[in-house]
mmCIF file of C-alpha atoms and ligand atoms in Angstrom:
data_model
loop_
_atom_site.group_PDB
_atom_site.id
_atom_site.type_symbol
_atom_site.label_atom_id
_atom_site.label_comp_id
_atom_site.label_asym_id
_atom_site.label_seq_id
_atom_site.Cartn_x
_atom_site.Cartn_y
_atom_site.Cartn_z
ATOM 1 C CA UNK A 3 83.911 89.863 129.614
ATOM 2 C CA UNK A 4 80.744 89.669 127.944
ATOM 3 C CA UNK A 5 80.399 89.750 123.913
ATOM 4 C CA UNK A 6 78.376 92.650 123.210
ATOM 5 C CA UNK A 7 78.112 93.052 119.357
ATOM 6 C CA UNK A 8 75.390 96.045 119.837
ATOM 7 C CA UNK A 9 77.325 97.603 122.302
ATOM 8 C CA UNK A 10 79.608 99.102 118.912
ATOM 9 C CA UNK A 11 80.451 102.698 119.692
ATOM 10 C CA UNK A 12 82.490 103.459 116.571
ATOM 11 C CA UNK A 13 83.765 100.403 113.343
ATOM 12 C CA UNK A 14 86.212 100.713 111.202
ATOM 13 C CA UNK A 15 85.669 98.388 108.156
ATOM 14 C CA UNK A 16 88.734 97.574 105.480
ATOM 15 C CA UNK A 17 90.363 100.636 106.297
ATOM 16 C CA UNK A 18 93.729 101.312 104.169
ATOM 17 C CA UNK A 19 96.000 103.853 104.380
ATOM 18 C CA UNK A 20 98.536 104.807 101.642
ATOM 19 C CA UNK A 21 101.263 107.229 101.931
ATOM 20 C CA UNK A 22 102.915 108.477 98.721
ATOM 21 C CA UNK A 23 106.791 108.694 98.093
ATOM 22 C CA UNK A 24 107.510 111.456 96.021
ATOM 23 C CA UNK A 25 110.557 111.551 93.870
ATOM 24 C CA UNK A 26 113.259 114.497 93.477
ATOM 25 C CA UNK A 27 110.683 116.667 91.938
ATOM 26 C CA UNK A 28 108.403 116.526 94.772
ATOM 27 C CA UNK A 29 104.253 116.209 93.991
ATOM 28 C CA UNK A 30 105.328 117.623 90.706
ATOM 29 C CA UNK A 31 106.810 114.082 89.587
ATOM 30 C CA UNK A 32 103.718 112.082 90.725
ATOM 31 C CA UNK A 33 103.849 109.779 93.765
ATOM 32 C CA UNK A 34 106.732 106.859 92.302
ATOM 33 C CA UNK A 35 105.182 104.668 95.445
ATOM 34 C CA UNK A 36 103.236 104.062 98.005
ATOM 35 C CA UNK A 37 103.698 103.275 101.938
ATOM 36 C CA UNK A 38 100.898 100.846 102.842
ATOM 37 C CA UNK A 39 100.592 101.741 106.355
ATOM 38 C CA UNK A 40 96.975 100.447 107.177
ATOM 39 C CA UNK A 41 95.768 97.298 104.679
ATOM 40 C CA UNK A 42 92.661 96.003 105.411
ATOM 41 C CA UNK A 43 91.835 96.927 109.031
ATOM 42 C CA UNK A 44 88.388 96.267 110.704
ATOM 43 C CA UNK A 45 87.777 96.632 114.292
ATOM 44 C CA UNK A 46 85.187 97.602 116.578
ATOM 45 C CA UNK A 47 84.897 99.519 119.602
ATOM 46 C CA UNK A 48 82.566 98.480 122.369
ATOM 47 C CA UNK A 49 81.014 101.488 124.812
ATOM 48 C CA UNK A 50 83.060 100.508 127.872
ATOM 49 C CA UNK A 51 86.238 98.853 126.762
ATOM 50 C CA UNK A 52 89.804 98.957 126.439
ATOM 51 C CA UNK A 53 90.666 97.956 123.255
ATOM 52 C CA UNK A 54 94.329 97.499 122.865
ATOM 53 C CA UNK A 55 96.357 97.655 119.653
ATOM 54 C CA UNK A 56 99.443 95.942 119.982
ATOM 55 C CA UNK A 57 102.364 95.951 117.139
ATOM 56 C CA UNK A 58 105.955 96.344 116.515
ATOM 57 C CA UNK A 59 107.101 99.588 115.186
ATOM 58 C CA UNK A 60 106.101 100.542 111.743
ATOM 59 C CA UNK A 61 103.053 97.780 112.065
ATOM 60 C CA UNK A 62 101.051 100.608 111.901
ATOM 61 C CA UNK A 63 98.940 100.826 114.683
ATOM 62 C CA UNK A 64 99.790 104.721 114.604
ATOM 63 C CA UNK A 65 98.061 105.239 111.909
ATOM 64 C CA UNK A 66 95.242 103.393 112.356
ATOM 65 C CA UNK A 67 94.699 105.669 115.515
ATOM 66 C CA UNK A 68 95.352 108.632 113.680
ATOM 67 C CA UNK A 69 92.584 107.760 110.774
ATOM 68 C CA UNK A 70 89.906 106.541 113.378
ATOM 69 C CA UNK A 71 90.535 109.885 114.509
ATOM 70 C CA UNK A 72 90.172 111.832 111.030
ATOM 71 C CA UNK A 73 93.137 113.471 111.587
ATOM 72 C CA UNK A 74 94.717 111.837 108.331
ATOM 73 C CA UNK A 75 91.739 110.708 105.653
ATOM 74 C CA UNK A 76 91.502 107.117 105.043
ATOM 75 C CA UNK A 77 92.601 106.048 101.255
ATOM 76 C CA UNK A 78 89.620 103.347 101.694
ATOM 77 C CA UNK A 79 87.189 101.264 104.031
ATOM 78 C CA UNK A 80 84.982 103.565 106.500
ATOM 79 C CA UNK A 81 85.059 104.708 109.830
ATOM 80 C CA UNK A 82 82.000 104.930 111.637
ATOM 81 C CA UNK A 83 80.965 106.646 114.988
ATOM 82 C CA UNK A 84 77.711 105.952 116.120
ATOM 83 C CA UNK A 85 76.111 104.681 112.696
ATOM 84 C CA UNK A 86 77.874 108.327 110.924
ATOM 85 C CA UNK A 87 80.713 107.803 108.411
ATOM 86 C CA UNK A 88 83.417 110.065 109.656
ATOM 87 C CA UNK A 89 84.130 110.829 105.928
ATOM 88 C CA UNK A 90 79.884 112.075 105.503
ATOM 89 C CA UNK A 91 79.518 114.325 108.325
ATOM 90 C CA UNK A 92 78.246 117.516 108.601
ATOM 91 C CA UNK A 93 80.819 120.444 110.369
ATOM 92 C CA UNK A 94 78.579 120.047 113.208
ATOM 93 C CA UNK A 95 78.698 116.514 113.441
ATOM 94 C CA UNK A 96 82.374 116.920 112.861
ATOM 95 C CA UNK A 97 82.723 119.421 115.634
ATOM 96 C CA UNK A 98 81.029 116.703 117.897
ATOM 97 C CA UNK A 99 83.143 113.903 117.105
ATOM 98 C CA UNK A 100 86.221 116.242 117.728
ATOM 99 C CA UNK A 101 84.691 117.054 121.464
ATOM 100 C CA UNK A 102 83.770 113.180 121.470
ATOM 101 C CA UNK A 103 86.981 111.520 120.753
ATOM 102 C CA UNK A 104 89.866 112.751 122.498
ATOM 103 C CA UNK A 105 93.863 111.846 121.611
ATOM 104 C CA UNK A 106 96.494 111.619 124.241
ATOM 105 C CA UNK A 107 99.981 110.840 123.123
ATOM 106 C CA UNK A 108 103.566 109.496 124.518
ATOM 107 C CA UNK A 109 104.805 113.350 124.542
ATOM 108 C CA UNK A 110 102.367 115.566 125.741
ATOM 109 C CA UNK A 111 105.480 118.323 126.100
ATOM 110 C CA UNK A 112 105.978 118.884 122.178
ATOM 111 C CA UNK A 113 102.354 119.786 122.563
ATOM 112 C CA UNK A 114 102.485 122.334 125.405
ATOM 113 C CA UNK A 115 102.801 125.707 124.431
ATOM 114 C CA UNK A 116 105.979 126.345 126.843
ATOM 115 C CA UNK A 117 105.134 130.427 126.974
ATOM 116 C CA UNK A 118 101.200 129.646 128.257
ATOM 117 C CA UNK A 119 100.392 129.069 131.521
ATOM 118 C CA UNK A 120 98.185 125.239 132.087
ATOM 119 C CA UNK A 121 94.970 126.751 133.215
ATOM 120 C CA UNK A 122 94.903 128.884 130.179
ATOM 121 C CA UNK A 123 95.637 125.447 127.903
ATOM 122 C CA UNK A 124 92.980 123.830 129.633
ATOM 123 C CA UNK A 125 90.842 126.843 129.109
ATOM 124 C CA UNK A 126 91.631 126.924 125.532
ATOM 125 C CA UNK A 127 88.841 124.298 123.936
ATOM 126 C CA UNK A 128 86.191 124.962 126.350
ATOM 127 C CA UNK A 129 86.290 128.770 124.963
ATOM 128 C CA UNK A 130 86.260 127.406 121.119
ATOM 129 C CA UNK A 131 83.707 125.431 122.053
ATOM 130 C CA UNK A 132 81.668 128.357 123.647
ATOM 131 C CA UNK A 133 81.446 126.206 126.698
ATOM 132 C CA UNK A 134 80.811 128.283 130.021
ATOM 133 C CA UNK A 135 81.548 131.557 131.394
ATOM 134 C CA UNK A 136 84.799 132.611 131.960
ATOM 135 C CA UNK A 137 83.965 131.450 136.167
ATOM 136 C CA UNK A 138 82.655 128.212 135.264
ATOM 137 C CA UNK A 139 85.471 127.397 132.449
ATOM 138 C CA UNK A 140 87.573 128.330 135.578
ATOM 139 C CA UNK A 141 86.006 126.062 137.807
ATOM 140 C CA UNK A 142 86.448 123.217 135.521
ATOM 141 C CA UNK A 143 90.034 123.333 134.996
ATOM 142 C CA UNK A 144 91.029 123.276 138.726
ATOM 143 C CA UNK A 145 88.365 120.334 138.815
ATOM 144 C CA UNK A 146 90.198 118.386 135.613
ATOM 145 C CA UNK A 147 93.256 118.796 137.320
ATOM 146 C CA UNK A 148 92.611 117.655 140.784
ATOM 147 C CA UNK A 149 90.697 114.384 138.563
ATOM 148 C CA UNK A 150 93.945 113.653 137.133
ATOM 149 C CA UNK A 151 95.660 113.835 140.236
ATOM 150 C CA UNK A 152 97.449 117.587 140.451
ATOM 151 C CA UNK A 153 96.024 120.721 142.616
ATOM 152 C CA UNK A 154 93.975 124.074 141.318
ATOM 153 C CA UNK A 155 97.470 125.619 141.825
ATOM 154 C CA UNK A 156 99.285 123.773 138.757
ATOM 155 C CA UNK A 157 96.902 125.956 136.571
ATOM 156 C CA UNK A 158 99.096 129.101 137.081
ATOM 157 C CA UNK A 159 102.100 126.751 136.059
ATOM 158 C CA UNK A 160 104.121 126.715 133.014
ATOM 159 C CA UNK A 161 104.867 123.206 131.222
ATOM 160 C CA UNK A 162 108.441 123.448 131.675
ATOM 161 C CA UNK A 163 107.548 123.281 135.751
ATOM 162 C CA UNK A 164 106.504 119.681 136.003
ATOM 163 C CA UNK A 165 107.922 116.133 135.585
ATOM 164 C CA UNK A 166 107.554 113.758 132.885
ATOM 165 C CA UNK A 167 104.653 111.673 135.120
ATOM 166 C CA UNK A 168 102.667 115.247 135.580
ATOM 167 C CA UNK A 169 103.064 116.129 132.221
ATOM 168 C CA UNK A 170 101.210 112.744 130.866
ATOM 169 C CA UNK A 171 98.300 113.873 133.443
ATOM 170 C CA UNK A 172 98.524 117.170 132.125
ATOM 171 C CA UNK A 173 98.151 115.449 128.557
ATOM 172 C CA UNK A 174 95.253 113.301 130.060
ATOM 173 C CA UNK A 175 93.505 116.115 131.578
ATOM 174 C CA UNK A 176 93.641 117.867 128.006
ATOM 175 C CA UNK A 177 91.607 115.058 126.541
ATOM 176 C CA UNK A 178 89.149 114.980 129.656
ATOM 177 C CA UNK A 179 88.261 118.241 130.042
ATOM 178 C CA UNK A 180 86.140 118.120 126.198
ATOM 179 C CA UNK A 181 84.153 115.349 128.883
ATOM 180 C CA UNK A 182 84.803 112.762 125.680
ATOM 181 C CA UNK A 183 83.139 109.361 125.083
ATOM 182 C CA UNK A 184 86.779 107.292 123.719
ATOM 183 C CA UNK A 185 90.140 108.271 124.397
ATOM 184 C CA UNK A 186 93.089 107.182 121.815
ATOM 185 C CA UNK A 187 96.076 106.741 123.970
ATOM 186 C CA UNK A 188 99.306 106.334 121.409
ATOM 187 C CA UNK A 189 101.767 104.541 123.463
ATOM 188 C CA UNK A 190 100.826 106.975 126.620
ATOM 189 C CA UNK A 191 103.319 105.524 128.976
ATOM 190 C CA UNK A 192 106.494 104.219 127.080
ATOM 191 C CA UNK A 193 108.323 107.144 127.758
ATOM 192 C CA UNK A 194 107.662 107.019 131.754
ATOM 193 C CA UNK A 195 110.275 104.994 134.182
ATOM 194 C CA UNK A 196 108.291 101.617 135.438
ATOM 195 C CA UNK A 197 106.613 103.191 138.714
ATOM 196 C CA UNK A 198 104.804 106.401 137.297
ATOM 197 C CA UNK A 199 103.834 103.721 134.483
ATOM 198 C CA UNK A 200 101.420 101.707 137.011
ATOM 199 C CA UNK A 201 100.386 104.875 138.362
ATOM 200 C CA UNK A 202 98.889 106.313 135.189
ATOM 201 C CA UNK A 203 97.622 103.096 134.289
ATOM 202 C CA UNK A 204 95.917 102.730 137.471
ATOM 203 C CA UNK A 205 94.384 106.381 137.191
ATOM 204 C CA UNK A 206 93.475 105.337 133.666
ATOM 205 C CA UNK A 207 91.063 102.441 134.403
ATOM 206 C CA UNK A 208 90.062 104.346 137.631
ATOM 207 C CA UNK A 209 88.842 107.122 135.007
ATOM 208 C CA UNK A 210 87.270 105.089 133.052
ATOM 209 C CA UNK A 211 85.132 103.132 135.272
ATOM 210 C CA UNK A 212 84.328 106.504 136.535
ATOM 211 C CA UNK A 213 83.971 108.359 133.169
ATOM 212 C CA UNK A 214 82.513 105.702 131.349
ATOM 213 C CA UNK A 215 85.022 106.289 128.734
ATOM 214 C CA UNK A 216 85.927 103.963 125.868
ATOM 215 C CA UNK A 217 89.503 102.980 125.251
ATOM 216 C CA UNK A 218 91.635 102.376 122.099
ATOM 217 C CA UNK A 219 95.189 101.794 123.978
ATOM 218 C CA UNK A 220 97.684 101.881 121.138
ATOM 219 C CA UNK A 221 101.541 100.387 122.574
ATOM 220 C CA UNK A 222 104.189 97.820 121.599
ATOM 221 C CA UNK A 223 104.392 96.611 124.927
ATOM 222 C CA UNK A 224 102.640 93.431 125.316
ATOM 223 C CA UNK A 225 102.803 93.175 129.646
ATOM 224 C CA UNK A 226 101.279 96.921 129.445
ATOM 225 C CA UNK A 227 98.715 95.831 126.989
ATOM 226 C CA UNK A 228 97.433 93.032 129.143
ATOM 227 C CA UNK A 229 97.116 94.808 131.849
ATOM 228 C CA UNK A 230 94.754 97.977 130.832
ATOM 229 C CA UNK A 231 92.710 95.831 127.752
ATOM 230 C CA UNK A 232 89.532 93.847 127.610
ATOM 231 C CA UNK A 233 90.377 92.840 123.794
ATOM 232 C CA UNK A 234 93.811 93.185 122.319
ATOM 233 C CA UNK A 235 94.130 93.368 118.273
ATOM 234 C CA UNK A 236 97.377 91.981 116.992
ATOM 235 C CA UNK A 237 98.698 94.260 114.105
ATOM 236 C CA UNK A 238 101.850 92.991 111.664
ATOM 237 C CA UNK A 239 103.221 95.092 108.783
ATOM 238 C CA UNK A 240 99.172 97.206 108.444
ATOM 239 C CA UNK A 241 97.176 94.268 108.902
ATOM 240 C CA UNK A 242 95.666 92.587 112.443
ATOM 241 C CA UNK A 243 96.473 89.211 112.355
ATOM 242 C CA UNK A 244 94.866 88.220 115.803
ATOM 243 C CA UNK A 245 92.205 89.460 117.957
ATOM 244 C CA UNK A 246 90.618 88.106 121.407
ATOM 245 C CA UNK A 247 89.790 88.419 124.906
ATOM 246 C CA UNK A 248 92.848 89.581 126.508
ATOM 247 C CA UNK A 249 92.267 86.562 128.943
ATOM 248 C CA UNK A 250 91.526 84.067 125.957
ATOM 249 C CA UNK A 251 94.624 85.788 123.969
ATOM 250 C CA UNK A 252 97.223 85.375 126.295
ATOM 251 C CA UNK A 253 95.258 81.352 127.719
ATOM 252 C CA UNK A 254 96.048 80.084 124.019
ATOM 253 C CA UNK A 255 97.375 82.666 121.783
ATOM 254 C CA UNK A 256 96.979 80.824 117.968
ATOM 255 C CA UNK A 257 98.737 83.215 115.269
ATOM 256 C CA UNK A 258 102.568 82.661 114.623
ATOM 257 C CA UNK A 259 103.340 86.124 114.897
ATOM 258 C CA UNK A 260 101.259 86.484 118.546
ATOM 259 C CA UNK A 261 103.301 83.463 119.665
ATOM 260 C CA UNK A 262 106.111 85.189 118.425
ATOM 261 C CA UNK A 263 105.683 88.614 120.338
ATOM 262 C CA UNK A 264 104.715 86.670 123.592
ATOM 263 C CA UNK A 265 107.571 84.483 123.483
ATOM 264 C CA UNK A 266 110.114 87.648 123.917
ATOM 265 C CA UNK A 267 108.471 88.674 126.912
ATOM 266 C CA UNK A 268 110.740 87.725 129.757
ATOM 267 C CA UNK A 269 108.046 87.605 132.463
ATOM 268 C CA UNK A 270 104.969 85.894 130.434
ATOM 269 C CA UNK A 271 104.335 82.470 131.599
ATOM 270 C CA UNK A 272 105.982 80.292 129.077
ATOM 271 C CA UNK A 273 104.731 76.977 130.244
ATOM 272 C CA UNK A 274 101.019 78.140 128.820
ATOM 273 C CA UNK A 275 103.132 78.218 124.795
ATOM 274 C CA UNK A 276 103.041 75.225 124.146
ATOM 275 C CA UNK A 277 106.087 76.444 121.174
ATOM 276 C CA UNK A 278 108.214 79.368 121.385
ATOM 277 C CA UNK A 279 108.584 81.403 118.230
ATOM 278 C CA UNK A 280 111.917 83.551 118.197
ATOM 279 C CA UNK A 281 111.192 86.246 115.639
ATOM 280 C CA UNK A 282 113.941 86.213 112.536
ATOM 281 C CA UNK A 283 114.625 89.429 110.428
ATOM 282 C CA UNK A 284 113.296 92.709 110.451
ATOM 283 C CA UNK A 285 110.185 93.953 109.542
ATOM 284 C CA UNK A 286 109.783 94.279 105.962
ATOM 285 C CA UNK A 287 109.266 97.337 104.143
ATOM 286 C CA UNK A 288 105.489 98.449 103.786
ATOM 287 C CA UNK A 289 106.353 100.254 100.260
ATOM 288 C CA UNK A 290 107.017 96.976 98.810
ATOM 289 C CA UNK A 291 105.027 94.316 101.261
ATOM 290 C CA UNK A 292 105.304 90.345 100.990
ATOM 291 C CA UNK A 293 102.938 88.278 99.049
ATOM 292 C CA UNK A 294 99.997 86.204 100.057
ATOM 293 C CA UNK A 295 100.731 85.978 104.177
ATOM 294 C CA UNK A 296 102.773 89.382 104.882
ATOM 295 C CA UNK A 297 104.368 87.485 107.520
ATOM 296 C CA UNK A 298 105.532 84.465 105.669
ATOM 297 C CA UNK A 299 109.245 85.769 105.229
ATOM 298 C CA UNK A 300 109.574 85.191 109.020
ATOM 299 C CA UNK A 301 106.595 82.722 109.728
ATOM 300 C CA UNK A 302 109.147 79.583 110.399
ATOM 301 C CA UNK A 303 105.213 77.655 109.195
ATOM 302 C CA UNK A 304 105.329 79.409 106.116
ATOM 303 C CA UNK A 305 104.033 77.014 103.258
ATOM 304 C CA UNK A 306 103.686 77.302 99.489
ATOM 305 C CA UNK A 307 100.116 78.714 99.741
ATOM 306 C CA UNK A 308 101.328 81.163 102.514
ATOM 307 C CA UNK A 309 103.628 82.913 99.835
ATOM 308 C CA UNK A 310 100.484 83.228 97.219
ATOM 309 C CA UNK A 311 97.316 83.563 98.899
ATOM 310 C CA UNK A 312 96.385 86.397 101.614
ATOM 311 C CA UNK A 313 94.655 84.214 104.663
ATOM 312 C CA UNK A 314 91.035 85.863 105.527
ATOM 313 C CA UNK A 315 90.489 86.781 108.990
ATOM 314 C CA UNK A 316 88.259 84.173 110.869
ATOM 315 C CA UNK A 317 86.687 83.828 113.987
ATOM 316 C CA UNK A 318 87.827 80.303 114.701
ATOM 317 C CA UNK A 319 85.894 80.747 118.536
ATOM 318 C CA UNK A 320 83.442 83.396 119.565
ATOM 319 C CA UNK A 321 85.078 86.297 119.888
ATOM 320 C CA UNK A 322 88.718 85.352 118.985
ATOM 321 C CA UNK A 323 89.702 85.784 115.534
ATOM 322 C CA UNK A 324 93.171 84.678 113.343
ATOM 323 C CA UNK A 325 94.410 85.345 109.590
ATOM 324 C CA UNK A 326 96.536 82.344 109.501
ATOM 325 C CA UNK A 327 96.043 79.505 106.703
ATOM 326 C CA UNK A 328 96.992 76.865 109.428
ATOM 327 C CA UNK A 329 95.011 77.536 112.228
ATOM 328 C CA UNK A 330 91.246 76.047 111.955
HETATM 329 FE FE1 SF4 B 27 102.678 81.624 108.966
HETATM 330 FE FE2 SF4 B 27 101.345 80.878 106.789
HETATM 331 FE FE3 SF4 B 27 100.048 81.387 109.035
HETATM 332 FE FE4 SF4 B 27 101.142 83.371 107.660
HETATM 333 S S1 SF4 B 27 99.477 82.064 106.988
HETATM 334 S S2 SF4 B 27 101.241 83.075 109.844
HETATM 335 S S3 SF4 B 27 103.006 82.380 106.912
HETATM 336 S S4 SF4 B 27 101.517 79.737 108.689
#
């Protein structure tokens, strides 16, 4: 895929996220920690793409979804949507970006109102965002639906009526009916048995090449990740400690901890790791994170400096890019 610096349709730079821990005596006692969910974070989003965040759970890939979107405020670092800081706009630039960047999670149901009928869901943001007559708003939900693979009928539906497959479209069709420019998908399809899987992955990058929509794809699973991303971004304990090419990423993955993730996946060709990695311990807690490397307590490279000094992310070849002391 080509490198396309100016192609940048929203940049995060050094985002961090904190979460306080409040004692017995709630916000009245003061915040006795913090949970550092997002340390450090840039990333950029090419008009186009499907950038995929990859992570165990509680790397914090989550979150980082959720602050891109604004829907939690970033403790630090900027996000920025075509040259605006999210945290600097106007309410009408705000009420753009909300039509503009569309979230689609792994349960739409909890979402669904179950006593409201789909069409009228649908219906719902086009009328807060004074968008058509009550014929045309009409006319676009039995269109969304049919994109996304159910009939004009399903709008007279209630959510308890369809299957866990249709209710993912359903969730899809929520986000496409603003017509938005990047879709965050938070682990859209780990919920789904293996078949309906492939087939909203398929209708995915078939909407996107049609939609010309922009893709942050945010899942633990590495095979799904390969499949729907152009660039994958590597996240450990809040930080990303790998990003590439999903081709050049998975031809010569270089961080420990990518090795690592890769080398637990039954079906990835082995014979291209040149060293398999089994991954020791559990994550450790983000409250209280490791020194210099955060992955040095289960790094089995770990060296003095790893335990003192935080590596920088470097682009070691164009386009791929490593926080790892050893790797030049
Ligand atoms: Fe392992 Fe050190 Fe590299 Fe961290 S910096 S991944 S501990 S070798």
């Amino acid at each position: 895929m080509e490198q396309a610096a100016d192609r940048s349709i929203l940049k995060v730079s050094s985002l961090h996220k904190q979460f306080p821990v409040y004692g017995s005596f709630g916000k009245l006692g003061g915040a006795k920690a913090y949970v550092n969910a997002v340390t450090d974070v840039s990333l950029q989003l090419n008009e186009g793409e499907t950038y995929g965040l990859v992570g165990e759970s509680g790397s914090g890939k989550s979150t980082t979804g959720r602050t891109i979107l604004g829907l939690t405020p970033a403790s630090q670092g900027q996000v920025l949507y075509r040259d605006r800081e999210l945290a600097a706009m106007t309410r009408e630039e705000m009420r753009n970006f909300r039509k503009d960047v569309q979230l689609v999670f792994q349960d739409p149901f909890s979402s669904l109102n179950p006593r409201k009928r789909i069409g009228r869901m649908l219906e719902e943001p086009l009328i807060i965002h004074k968008m058509g007559d009550k014929a045309e708003r009409q006319e676009t939900v039995f269109r969304i639906l049919q994109t996304v693979g159910l009939q004009p009928e399903h709008a007279f539906r209630f959510p308890h009526e369809f299957s866990g497959g249709q209710r993912q479209r359903l969730g899809l069709a929520r986000a496409l009916i603003m017509n938005p420019k990047i879709i965050v998908c938070d682990e859209p399809v780990s919920a789904l048995d293996v078949s309906i899987q492939s087939q909203i992955l398929n209708m995915l990058k078939r909407l996107q090449r049609e939609m010309k929509l922009t893709l942050l794809f945010i899942t633990h699973d590495i095979s799904v990740v390969r499949y729907i991303s152009d660039r994958i971004g590597i996240m450990y304990l809040g930080k990303i400690m790998e990003e590439a090419l999903t081709d050049d990423l998975f031809h010569e993955p270089l961080h420990p901890y990518t090795k690592a993730l890769f080398s637990a996946v039954p079906d990835f060709n082995r014979s291209r790791l040149k060293e398999r990695i089994m991954l020791r311990g559990e994550i450790p807690s983000p409250i209280s994170p490791p020194s210099g490397c955060v992955f040095h307590t289960r790094c089995p490279y770990a060296t003095d400096v790893c335990r003192t000094d935080i590596p920088a992310v470097r682009e070691v070849r164009p386009g791929h890019k490593v926080a790892c002391h050893l790797v030049d």
